[in-house]
XYZ file of N, CA and C in Angstrom:
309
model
N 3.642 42.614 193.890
C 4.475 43.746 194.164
C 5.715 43.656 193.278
N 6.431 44.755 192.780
C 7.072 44.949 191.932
C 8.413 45.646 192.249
N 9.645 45.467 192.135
C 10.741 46.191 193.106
C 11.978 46.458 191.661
N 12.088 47.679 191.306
C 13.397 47.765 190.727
C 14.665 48.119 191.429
N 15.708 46.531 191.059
C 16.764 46.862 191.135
C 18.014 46.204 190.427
N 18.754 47.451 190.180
C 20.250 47.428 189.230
C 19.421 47.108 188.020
N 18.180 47.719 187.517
C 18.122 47.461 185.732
C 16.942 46.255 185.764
N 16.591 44.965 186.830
C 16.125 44.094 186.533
C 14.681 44.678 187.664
N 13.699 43.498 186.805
C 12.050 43.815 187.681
C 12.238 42.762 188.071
N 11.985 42.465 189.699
C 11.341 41.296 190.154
C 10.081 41.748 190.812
N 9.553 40.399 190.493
C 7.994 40.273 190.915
C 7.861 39.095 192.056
N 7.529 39.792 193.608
C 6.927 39.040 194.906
C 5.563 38.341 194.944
N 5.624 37.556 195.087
C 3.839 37.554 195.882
C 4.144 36.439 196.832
N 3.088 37.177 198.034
C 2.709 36.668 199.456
C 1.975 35.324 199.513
N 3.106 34.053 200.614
C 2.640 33.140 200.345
C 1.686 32.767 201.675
N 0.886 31.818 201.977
C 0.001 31.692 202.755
C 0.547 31.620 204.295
N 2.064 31.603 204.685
C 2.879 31.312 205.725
C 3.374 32.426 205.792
N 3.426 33.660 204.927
C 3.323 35.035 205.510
C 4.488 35.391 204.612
N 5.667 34.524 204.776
C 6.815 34.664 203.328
C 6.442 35.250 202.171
N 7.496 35.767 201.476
C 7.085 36.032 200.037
C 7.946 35.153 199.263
N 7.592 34.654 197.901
C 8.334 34.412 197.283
C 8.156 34.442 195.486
N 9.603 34.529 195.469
C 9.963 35.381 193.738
C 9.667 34.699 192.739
N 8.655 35.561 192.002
C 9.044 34.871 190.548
C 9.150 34.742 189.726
N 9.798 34.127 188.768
C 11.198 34.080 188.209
C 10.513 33.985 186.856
N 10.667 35.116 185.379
C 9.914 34.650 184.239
C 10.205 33.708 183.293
N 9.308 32.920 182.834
C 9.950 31.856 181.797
C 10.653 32.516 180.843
N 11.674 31.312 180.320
C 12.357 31.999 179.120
C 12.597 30.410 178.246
N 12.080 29.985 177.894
C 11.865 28.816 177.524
C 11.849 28.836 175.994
N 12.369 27.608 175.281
C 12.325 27.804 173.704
C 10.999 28.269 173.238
N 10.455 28.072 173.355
C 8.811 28.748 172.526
C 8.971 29.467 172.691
N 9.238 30.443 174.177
C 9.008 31.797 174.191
C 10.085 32.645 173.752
N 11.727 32.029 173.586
C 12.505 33.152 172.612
C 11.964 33.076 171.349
N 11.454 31.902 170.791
C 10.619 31.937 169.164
C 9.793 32.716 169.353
N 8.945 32.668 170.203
C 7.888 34.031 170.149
C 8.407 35.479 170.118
N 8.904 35.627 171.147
C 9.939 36.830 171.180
C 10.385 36.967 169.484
N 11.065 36.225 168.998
C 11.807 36.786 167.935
C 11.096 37.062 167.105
N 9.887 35.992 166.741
C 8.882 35.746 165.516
C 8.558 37.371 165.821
N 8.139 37.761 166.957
C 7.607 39.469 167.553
C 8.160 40.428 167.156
N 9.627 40.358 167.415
C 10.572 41.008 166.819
C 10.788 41.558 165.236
N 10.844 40.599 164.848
C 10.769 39.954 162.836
C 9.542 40.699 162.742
N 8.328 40.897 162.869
C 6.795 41.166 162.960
C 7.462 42.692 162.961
N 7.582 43.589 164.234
C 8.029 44.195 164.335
C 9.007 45.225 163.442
N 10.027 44.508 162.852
C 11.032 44.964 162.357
C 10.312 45.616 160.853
N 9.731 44.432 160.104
C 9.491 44.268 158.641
C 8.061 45.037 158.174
N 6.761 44.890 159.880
C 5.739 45.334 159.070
C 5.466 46.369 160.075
N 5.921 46.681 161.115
C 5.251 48.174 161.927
C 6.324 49.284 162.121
N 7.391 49.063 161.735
C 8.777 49.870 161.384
C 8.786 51.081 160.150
N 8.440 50.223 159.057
C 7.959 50.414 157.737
C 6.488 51.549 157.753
N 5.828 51.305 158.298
C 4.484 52.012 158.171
C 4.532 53.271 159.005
N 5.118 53.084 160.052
C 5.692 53.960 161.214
C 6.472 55.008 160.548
N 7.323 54.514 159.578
C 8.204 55.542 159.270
C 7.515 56.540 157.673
N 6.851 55.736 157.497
C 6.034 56.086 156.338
C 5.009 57.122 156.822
N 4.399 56.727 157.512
C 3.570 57.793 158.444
C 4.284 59.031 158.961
N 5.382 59.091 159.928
C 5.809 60.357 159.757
C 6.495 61.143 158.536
N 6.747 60.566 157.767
C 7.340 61.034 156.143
C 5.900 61.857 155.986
N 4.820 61.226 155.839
C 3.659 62.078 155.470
C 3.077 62.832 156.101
N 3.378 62.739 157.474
C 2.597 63.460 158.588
C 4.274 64.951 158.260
N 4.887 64.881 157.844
C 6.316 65.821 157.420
C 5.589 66.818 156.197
N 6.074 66.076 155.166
C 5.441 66.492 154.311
C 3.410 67.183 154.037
N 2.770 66.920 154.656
C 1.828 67.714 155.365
C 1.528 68.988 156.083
N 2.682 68.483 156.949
C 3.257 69.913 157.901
C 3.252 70.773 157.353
N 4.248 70.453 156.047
C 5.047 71.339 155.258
C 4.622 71.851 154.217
N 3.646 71.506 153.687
C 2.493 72.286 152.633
C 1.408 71.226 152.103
N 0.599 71.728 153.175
C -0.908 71.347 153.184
C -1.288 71.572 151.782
N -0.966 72.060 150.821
C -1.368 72.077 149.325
C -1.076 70.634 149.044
N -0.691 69.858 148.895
C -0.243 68.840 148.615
C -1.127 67.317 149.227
N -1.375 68.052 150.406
C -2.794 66.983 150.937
C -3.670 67.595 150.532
N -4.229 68.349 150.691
C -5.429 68.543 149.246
C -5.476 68.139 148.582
N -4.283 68.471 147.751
C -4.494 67.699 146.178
C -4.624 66.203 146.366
N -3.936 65.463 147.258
C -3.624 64.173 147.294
C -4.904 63.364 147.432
N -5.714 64.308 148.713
C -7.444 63.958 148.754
C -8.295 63.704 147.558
N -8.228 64.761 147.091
C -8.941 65.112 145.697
C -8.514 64.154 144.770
N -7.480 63.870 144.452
C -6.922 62.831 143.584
C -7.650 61.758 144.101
N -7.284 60.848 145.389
C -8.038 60.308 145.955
C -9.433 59.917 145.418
N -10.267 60.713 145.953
C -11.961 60.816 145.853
C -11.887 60.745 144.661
N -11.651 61.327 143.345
C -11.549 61.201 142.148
C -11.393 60.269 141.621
N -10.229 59.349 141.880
C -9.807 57.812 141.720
C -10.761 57.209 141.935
N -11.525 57.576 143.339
C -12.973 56.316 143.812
C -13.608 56.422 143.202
N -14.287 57.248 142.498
C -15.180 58.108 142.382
C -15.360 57.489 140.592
N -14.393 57.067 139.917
C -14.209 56.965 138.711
C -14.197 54.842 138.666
N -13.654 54.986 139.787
C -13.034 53.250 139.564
C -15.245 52.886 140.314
N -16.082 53.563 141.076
C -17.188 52.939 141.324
C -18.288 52.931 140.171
N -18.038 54.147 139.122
C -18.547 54.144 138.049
C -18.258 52.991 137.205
N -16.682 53.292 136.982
C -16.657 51.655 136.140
C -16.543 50.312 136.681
N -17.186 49.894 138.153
C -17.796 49.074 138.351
C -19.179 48.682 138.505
N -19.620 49.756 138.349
C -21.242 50.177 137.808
C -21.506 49.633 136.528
N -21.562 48.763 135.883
C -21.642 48.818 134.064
C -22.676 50.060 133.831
N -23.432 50.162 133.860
C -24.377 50.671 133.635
C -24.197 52.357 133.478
N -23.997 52.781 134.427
C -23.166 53.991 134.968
C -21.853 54.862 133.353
N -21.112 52.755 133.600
C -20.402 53.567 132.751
C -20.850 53.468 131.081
N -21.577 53.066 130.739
C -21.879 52.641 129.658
C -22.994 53.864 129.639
N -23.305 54.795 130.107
C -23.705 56.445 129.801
C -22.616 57.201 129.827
N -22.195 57.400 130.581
C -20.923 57.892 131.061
C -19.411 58.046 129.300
N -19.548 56.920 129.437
C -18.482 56.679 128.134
C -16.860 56.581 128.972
N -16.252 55.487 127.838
C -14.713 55.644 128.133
C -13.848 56.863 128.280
N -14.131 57.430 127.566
C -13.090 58.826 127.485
C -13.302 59.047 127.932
N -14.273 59.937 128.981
C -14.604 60.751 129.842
C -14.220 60.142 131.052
N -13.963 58.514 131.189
C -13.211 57.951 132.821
C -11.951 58.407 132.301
N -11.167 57.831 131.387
C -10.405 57.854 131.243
C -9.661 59.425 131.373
N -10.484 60.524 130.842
C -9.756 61.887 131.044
C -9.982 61.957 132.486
N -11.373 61.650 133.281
C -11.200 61.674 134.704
C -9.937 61.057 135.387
N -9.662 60.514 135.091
C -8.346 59.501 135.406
C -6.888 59.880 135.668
N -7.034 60.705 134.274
C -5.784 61.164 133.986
C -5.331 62.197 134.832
């Protein structure tokens, strides 16, 4: 059972004599290192991507011409870089013609 009060959670549980009693969460050196290491994790690599993501999910909003093109560019890029890991492929194909694909 779970009780908020003034800001803090405490957590009860029922002991075999009918009492309850509280308890209390560790906070122990490993676990502020964990905490922080979480934090740091947090800060540097899901902050960053998060904010990057709505920048594009913005810009999207805001003219879907631009994700199109960005797709297409995309698929094009793959599309050119699986050929010239094909030897074969590209060695019909020819340089110039990745290369103007490319461009």
């Amino acid at each position: 059972m779970a009780s908020k009060e003034a800001g803090k959670l405490e957590w009860r549980i029922s002991v075999d004599n009918g009492t309850t009693e509280r308890l209390v969460p560790k906070s122990g050196l490993i676990e502020k290192i964990f905490l922080w290491l979480k934090g740091l994790l947090m800060k540097v690599m899901v902050e960053p991507v998060a904010k990057f993501m709505r920048k594009a999910w913005k810009i999207g909003a805001d003219d879907p011409a631009k994700v199109v093109h960005c797709l297409k560019v995309g698929l094009a890029l793959s599309l050119v870089s699986i050929f010239y890991y094909m030897r074969p492929l590209y060695d019909g194909i020819g340089g110039n013609a990745m290369w103007a694909i490319m461009t």
